[in-house]
Coordinates of C-alpha atoms and ligand atoms in Angstrom, one line a residue:
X1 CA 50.6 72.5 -14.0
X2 CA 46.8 73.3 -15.4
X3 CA 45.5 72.6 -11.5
X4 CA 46.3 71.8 -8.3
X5 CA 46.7 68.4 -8.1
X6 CA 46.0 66.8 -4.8
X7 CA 46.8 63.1 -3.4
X8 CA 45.8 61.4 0.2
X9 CA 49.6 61.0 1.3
X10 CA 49.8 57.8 3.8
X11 CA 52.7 59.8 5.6
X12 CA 50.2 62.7 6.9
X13 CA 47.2 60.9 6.5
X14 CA 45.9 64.1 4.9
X15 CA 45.0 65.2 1.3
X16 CA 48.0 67.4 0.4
X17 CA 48.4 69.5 -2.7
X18 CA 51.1 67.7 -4.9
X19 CA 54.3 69.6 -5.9
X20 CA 57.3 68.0 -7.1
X21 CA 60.8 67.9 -6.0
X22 CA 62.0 69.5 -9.6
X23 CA 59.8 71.4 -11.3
X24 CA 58.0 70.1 -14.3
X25 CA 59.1 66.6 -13.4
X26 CA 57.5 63.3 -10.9
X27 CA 59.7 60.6 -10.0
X28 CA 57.7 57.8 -8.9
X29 CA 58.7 54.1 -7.8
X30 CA 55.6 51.3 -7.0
X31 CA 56.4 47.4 -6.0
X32 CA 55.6 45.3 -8.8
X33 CA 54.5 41.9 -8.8
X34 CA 56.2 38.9 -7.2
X35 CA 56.8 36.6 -10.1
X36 CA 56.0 33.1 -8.8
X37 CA 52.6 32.9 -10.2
X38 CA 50.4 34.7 -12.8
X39 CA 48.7 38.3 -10.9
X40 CA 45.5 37.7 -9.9
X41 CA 43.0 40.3 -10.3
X42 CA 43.8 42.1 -6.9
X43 CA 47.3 42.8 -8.0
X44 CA 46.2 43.9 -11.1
X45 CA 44.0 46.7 -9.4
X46 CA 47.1 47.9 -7.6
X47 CA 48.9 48.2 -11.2
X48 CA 45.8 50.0 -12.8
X49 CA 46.3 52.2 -9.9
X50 CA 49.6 53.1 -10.5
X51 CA 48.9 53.3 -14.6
X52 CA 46.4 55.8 -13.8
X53 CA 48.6 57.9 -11.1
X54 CA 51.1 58.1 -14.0
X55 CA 48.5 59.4 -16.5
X56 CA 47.2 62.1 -14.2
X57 CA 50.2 63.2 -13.6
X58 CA 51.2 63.7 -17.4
X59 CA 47.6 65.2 -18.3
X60 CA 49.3 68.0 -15.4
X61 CA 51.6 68.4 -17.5
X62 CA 54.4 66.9 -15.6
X63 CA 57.6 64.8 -17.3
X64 CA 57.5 61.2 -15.2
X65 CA 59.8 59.3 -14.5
X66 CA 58.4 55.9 -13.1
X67 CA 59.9 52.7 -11.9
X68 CA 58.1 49.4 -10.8
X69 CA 60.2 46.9 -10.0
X70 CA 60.2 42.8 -10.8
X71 CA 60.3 40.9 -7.6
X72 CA 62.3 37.6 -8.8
X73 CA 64.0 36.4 -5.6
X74 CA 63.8 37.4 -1.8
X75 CA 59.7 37.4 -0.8
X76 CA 58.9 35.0 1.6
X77 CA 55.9 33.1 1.5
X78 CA 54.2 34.6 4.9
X79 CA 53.0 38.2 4.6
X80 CA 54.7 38.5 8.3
X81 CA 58.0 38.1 6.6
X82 CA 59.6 34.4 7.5
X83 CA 59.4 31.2 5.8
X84 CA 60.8 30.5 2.4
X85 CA 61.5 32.4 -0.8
X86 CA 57.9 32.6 -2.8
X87 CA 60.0 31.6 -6.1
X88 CA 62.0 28.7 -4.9
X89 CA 58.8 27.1 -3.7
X90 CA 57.3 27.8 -7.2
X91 CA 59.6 26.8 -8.9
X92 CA 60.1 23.2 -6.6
X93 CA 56.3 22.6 -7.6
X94 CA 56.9 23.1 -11.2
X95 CA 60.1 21.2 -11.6
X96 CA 61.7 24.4 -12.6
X97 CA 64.3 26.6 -11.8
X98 CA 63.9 29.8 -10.2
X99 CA 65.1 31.3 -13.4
X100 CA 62.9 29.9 -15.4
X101 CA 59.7 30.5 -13.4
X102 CA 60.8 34.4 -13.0
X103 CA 61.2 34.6 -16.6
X104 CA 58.2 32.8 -17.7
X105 CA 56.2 34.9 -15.5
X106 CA 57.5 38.5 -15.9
X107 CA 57.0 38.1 -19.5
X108 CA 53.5 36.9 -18.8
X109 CA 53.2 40.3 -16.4
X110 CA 54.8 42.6 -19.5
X111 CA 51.9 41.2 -21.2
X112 CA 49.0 41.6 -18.6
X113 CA 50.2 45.1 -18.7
X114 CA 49.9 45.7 -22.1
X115 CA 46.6 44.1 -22.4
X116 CA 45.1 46.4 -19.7
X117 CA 46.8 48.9 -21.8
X118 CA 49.3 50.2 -18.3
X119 CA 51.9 52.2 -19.9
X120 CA 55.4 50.6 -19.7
X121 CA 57.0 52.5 -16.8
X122 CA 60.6 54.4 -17.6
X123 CA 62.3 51.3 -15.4
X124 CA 61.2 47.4 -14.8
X125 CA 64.5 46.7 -12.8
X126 CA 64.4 43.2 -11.4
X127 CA 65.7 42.7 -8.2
X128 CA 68.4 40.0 -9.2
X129 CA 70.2 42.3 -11.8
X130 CA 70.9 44.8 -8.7
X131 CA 72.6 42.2 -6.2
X132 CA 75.6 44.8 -6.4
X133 CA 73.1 47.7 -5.4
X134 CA 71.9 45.9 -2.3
X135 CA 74.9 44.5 -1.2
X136 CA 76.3 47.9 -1.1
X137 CA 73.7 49.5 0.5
X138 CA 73.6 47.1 2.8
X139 CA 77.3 47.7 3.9
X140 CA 76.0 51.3 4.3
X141 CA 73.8 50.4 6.7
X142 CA 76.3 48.4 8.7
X143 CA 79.3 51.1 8.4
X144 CA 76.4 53.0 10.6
X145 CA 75.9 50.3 13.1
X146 CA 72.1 49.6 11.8
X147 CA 72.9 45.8 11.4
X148 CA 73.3 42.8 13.5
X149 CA 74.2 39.2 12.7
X150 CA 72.3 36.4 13.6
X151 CA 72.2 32.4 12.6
X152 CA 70.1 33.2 9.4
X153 CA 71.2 36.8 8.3
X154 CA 72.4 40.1 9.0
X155 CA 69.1 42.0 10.1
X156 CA 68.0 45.6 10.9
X157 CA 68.1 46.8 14.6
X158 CA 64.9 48.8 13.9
X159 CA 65.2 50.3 17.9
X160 CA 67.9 52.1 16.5
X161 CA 65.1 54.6 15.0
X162 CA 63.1 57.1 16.8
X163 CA 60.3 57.0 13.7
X164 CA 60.2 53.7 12.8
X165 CA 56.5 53.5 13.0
X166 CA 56.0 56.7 11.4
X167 CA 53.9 55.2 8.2
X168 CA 51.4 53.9 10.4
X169 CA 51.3 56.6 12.8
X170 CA 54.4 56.4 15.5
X171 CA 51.2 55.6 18.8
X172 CA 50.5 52.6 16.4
X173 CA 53.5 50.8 16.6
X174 CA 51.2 47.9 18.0
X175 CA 50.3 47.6 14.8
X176 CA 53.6 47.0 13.8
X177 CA 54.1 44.2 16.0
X178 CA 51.1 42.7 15.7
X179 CA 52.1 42.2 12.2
X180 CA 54.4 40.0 12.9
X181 CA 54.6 36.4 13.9
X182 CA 57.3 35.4 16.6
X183 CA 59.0 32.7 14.5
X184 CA 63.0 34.4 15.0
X185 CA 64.3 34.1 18.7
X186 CA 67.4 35.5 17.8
X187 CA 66.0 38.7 16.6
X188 CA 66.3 41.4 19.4
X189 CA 63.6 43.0 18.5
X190 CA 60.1 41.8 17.1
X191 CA 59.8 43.9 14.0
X192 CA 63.7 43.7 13.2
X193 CA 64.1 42.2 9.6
X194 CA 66.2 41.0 7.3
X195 CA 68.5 42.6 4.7
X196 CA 70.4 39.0 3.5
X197 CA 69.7 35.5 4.3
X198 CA 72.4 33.4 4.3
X199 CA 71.9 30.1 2.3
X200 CA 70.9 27.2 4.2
X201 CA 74.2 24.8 4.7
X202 CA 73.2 21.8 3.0
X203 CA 70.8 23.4 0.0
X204 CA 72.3 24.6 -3.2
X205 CA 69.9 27.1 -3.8
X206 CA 69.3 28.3 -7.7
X207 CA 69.5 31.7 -6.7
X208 CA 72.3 33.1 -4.5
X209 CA 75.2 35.1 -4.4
X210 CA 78.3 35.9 -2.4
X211 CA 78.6 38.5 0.0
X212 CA 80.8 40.4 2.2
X213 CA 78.5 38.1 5.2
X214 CA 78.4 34.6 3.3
X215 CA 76.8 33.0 0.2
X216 CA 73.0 34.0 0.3
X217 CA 70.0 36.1 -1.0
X218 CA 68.8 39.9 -0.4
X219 CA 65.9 40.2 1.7
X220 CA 62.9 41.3 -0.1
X221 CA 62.2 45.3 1.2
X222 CA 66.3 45.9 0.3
X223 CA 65.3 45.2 -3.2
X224 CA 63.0 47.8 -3.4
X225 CA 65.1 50.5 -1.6
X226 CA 68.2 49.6 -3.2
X227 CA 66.4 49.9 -6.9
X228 CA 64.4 52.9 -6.1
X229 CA 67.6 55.3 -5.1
X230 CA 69.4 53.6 -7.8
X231 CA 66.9 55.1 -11.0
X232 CA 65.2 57.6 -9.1
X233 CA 68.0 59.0 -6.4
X234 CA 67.9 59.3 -2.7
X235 CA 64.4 61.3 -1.9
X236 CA 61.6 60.2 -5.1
X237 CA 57.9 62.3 -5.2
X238 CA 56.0 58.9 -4.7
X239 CA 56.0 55.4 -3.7
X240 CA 52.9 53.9 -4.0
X241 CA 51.7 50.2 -3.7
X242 CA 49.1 48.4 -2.1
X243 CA 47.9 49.0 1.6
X244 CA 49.2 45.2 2.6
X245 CA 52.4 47.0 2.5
X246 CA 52.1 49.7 4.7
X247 CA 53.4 48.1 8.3
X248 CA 55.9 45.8 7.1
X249 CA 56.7 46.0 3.8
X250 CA 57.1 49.8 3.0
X251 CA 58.1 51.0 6.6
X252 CA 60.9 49.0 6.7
X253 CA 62.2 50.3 3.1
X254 CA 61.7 54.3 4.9
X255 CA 64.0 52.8 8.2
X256 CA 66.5 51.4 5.8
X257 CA 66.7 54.0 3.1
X258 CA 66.6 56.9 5.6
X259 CA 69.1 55.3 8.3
X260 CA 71.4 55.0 5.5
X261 CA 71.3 58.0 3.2
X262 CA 69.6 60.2 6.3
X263 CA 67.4 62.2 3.9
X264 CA 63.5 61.5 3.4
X265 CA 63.0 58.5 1.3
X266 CA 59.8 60.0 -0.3
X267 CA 57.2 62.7 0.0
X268 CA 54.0 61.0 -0.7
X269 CA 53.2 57.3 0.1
X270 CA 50.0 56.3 -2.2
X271 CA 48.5 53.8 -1.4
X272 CA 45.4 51.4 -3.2
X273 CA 42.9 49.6 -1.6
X274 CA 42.2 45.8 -1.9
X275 CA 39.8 43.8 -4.1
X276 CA 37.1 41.2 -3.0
X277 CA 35.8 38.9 -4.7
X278 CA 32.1 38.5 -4.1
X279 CA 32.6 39.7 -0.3
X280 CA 35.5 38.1 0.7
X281 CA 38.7 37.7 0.5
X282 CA 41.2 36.3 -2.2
X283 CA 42.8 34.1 -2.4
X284 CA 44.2 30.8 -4.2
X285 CA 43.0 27.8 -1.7
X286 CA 39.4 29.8 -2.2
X287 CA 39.8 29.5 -6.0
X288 CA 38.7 33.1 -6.4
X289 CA 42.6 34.7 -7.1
X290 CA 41.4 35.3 -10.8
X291 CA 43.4 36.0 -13.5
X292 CA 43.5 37.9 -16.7
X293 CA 43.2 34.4 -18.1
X294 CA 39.6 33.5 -16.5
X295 CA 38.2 37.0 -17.7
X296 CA 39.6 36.0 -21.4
X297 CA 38.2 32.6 -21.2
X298 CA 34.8 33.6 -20.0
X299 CA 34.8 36.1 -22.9
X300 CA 35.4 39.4 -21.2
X301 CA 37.8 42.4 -23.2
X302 CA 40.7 43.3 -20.7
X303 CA 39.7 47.0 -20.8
X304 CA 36.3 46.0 -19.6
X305 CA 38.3 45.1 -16.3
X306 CA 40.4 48.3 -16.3
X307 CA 37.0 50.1 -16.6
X308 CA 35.5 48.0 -13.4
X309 CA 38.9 49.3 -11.4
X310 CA 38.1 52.8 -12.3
X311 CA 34.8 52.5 -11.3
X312 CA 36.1 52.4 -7.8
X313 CA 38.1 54.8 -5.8
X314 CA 41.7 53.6 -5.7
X315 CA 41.4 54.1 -1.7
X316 CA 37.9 52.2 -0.9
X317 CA 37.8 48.7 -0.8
X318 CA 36.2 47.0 -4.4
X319 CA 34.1 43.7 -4.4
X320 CA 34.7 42.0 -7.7
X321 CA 31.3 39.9 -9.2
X322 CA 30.8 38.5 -12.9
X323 CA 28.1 40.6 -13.3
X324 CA 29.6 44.0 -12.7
X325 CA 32.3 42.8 -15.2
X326 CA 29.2 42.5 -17.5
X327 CA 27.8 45.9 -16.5
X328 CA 31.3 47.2 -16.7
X329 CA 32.0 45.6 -20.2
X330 CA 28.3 47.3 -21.5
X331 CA 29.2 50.5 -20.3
X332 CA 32.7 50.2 -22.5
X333 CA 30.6 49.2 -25.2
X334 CA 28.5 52.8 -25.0
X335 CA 31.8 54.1 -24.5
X336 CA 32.7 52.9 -28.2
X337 CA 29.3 53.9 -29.5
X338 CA 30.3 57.3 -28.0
X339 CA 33.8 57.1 -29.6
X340 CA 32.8 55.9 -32.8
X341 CA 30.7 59.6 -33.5
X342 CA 33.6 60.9 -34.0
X343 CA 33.5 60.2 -37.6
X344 CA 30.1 61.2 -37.9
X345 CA 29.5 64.7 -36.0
X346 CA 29.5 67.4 -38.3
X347 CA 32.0 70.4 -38.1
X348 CA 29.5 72.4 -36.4
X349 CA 26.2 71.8 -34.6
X350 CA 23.5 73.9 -33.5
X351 CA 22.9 73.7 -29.5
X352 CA 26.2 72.3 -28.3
X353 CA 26.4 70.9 -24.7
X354 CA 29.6 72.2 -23.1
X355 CA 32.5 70.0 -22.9
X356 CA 33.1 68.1 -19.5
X357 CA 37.1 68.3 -19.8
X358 CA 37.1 70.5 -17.2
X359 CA 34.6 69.0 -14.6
X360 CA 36.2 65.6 -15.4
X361 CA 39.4 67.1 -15.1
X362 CA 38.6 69.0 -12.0
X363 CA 38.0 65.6 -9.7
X364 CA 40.6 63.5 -11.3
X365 CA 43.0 65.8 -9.7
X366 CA 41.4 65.7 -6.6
X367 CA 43.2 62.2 -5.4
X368 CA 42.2 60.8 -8.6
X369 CA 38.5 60.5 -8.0
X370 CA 37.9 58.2 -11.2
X371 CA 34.2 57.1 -10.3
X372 CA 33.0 60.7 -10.2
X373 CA 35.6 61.4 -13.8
X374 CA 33.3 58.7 -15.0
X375 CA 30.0 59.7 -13.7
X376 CA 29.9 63.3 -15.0
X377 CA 30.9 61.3 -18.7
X378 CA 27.8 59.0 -18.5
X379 CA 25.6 62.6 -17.5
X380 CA 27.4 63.9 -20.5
X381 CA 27.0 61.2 -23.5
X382 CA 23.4 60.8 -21.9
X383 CA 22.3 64.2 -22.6
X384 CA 24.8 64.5 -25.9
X385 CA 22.8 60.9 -26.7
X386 CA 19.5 62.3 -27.2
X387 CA 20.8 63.7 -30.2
X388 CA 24.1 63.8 -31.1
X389 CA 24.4 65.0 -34.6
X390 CA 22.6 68.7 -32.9
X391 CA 24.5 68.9 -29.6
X392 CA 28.4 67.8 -30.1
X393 CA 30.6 68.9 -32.7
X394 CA 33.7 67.1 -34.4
X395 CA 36.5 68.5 -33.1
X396 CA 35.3 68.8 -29.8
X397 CA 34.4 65.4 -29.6
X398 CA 38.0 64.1 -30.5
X399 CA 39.3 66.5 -28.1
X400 CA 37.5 64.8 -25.1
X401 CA 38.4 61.0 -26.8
X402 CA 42.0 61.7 -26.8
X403 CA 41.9 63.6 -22.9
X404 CA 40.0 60.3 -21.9
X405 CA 42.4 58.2 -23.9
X406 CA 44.9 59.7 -21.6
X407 CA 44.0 59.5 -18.2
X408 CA 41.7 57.0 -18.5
X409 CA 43.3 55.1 -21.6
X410 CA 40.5 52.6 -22.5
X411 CA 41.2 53.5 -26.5
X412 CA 38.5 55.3 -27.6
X413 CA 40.6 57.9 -29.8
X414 CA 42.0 55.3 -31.7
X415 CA 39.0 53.9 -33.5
X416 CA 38.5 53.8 -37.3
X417 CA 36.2 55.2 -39.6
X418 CA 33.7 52.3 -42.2
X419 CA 34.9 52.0 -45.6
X420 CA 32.8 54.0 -48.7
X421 CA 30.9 51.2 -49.4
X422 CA 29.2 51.0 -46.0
X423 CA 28.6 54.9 -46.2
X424 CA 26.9 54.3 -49.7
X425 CA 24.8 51.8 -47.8
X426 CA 23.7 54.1 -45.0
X427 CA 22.9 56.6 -48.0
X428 CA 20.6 54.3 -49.9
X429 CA 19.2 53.1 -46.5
X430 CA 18.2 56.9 -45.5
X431 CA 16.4 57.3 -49.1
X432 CA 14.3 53.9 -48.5
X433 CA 13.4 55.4 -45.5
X434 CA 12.4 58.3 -46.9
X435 CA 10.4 56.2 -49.7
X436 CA 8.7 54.6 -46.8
X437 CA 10.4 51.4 -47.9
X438 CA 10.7 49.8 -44.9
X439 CA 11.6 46.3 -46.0
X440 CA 15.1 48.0 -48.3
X441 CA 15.9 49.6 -45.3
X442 CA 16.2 46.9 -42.7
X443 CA 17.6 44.2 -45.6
X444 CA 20.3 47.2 -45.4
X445 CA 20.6 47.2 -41.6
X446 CA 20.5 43.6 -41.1
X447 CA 23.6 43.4 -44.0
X448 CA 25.5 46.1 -42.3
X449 CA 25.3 44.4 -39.1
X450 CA 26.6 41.2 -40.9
X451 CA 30.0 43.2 -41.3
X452 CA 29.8 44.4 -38.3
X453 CA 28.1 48.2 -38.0
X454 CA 25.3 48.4 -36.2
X455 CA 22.8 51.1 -37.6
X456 CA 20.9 53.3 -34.9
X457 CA 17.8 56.1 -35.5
X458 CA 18.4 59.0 -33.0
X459 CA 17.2 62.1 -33.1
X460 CA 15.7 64.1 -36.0
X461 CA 15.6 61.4 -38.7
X462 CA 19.5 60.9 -38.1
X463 CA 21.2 57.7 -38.0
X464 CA 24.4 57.1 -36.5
X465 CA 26.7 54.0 -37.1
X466 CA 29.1 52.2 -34.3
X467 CA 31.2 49.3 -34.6
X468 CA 29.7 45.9 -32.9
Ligands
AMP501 P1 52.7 40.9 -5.0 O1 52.9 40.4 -6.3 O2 52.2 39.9 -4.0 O3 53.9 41.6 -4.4 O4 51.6 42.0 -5.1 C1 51.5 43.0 -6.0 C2 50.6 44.1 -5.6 O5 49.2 43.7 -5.5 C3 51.0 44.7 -4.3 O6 51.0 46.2 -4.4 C4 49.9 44.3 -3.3 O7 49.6 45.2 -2.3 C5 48.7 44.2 -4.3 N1 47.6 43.3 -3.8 C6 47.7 42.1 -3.4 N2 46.5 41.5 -3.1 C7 45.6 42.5 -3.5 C8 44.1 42.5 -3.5 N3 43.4 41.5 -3.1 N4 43.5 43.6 -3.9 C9 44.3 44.7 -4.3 N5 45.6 44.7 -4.4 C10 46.3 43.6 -3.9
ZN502 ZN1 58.6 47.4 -2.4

């Protein structure tokens, strides 16, 4: 590794210097979207998250393996854990199957993700095609006496574990219960869950399978654990998600992983903070649960919204307004003006300003500070702005494009140069200037700009170009 790297690790609550299981390697599992409904922004941010975990971690030099899972049957519509499964009532509303919604909308993730430009993780295993997996972990679970059978399921005994609050912090197991909702009077114990629900008598329902307990459907955190040790084995280097997650969700995949394999589940728990949307909360009956969709149709680029998530540290809440997506999508738009120079810097340049690799570098590895990685790039393209043809150099310059194009990856190394003809233009444009013929030289400008290059005078009589 080039640094230390160090993440905030839920588990400790502290910032703890990252070292992996097996050197030169990260294993890494998050829990991907729910596909009912398109993501709305909020999920997104949690994904960007992950995307930019992932890069870190490669710019350290580390091989990843990463995993986020498709959640296609199993999450019930309350976040305490009861009522029905989130794609059965989708797919009811739309006159669909199950199937087809799950389909229709992990396709529609696949591309969300590559429109935000989140690399495609080693493993998208959906929880459906590992109905074996859970089953048999399952049957683990009760070969230790960790189960119990009740009218709806076979659920955890979570008083069986010492630690079972140990995510939140084991005097915070108030939290835990508070969590939940008393619907279940046959559970013995309050925050005891389910690992398969058993179909109800008189419903066929599109998705269920048979089982050593009865025709039915896993329960939604057995997914996650079954499909995490499956690609990833029994103790992985990071599970990350949202924070929603942390008393229900992920602290019952560490009881049921660890009470059946008895080894830690995983070193460090990451975990993102939640969007708002003009100060409050999200959410669909609010109409604010935007989605990739509403930033398209008002005109916004998708990497203008990645930039807004990066703007924010991934552990401190974010308010999300139209007009920061404006301010966001101007600052990507100096970011191309910035990229574009690297056609036009010369090979070597007189007082060059030192490159910020380093400082950028230096607090990205520090839990992935990406407001300050960006702040210390605006200080830099400000000063390198007064005038760039004297204080950056070509090679240089690329260098930084492609290390931002890697932990940041908003695309700036990928940008191409103008054809002949428009360099001939720029050429004749510089000697009207010089002939004081002012008129030439806009009529050049203003043609330029018709295909797209806007002309701009910096510096000592230089001009730079960058694509509009
Ligand atoms: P889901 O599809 O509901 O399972 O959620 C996918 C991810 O989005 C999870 O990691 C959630 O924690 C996260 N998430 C949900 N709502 C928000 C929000 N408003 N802001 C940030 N992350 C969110
Ligand atoms: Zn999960």
């Amino acid at each position: 590794m080039k640094q230390k790297l160090t993440l905030f690790n839920t588990l400790t609550r502290k910032q703890e210097v990252f070292t992996p299981l097996r050197s030169g390697e990260v294993t890494a599992y998050t829990c991907g979207p729910t596909v009912y409904l398109d993501p709305h922004i909020g999920n997104w941010r949690a994904f960007i998250f992950y995307d930019t975990l992932r890069r870190v971690l490669v710019d350290s030099g580390l091989k990843p393996t990463f995993v986020l899972n498709i959640t296609d049957v199993g999450h019930l519509v309350s976040d305490e854990d009861e009522g029905e499964d989130k794609l059965a009532v989708s797919a009811a509303k739309q006159r669909k199957t199950a199937w087809d919604v799950a389909e229709h909308y992990s396709m529609r993730f696949v591309d969300g993700m590559d429109q935000l430009n989140i690399t495609r993780p080693e493993y998208m295993p959906k929880a459906t095609d590992h109905i074996t997996e859970q089953i048999e972990l399952i049957e683990q679970l009760e070969a230790k006496g960790y189960t119990y059978r009740i009218d709806d399921g076979i659920y955890f005994d979570t008083s069986m574990l010492d630690d079972y609050g140990k995510l939140v912090g084991l005097d915070n197991v108030d939290l835990l219960e508070g969590a939940r909702v008393e619907v279940n009077e046959q559970k013995r114990y309050k925050t005891d869950f389910a690992l398969w629900k058993f179909s109800p008598v008189d419903t066929k329902r599109d998705m269920e399978w048979d089982s050593p307990w009865g025709k039915g459907f896993p329960g939604w955190h057995i997914e996650c654990s079954a499909m995490a040790m499956k690609y990833l084995g029994t103790t992985m280097d990071i599970h990350a998600g949202g924070i929603d997650h942390i008393p229900i969700h992920h602290t019952n995949e560490i009881a049921q992983s660890e009470a059946a394999t008895g080894e830690k589940f995983a070193n460090f728990w990451l975990h993102s903070e939640f969007m708002q949307v003009n100060g409050a909360k999200m959410a669909k009956s609010a109409g604010n649960g935007y989605t990739l969709d509403d930033i398209a149709e008002k005109g916004f680029e998708p990497l203008a919204f990645r930039l807004l998530i990066l703007q924010s540290h991934y552990r401190t809440q974010s308010n999300f307004t139209w007009e920061a997506l404006e301010a966001a999508e101007n600052r990507l738009r100096d970011l191309y003006i910035f990229a574009d120079l690297a056609w036009q810097l010369p090979k070597q340049a007189d007082s060059v300003q030192p490159s910020p690799i380093d400082q950028i570098r230096q607090v990205l590895y520090q839990d992935l500070n990406t407001p300050k990685a960006l702040a210390i790039l605006s200080d830099y393209m400000s000063k390198v702005g007064e005038d760039p043809l004297r204080l950056a150099e070509r090679a240089t310059h690329y260098e930084l494009l492609e290390f931002l194009d890697t932990v940041l990856g908003l695309n700036l190394s990928a940008r191409s140069d103008i054809s002949d003809a428009q360099k001939n233009l720029i050429r004749e444009r510089e000697k009207a200037r010089k002939n004081k013929d002012f008129a030439k030289a806009d009529e050049i400008r203003d043609r330029l700009l018709e295909e797209g290059v806007e002309l701009r005078d910096v510096g000592t009589e230089a001009t730079i170009w960058s694509y509009k």
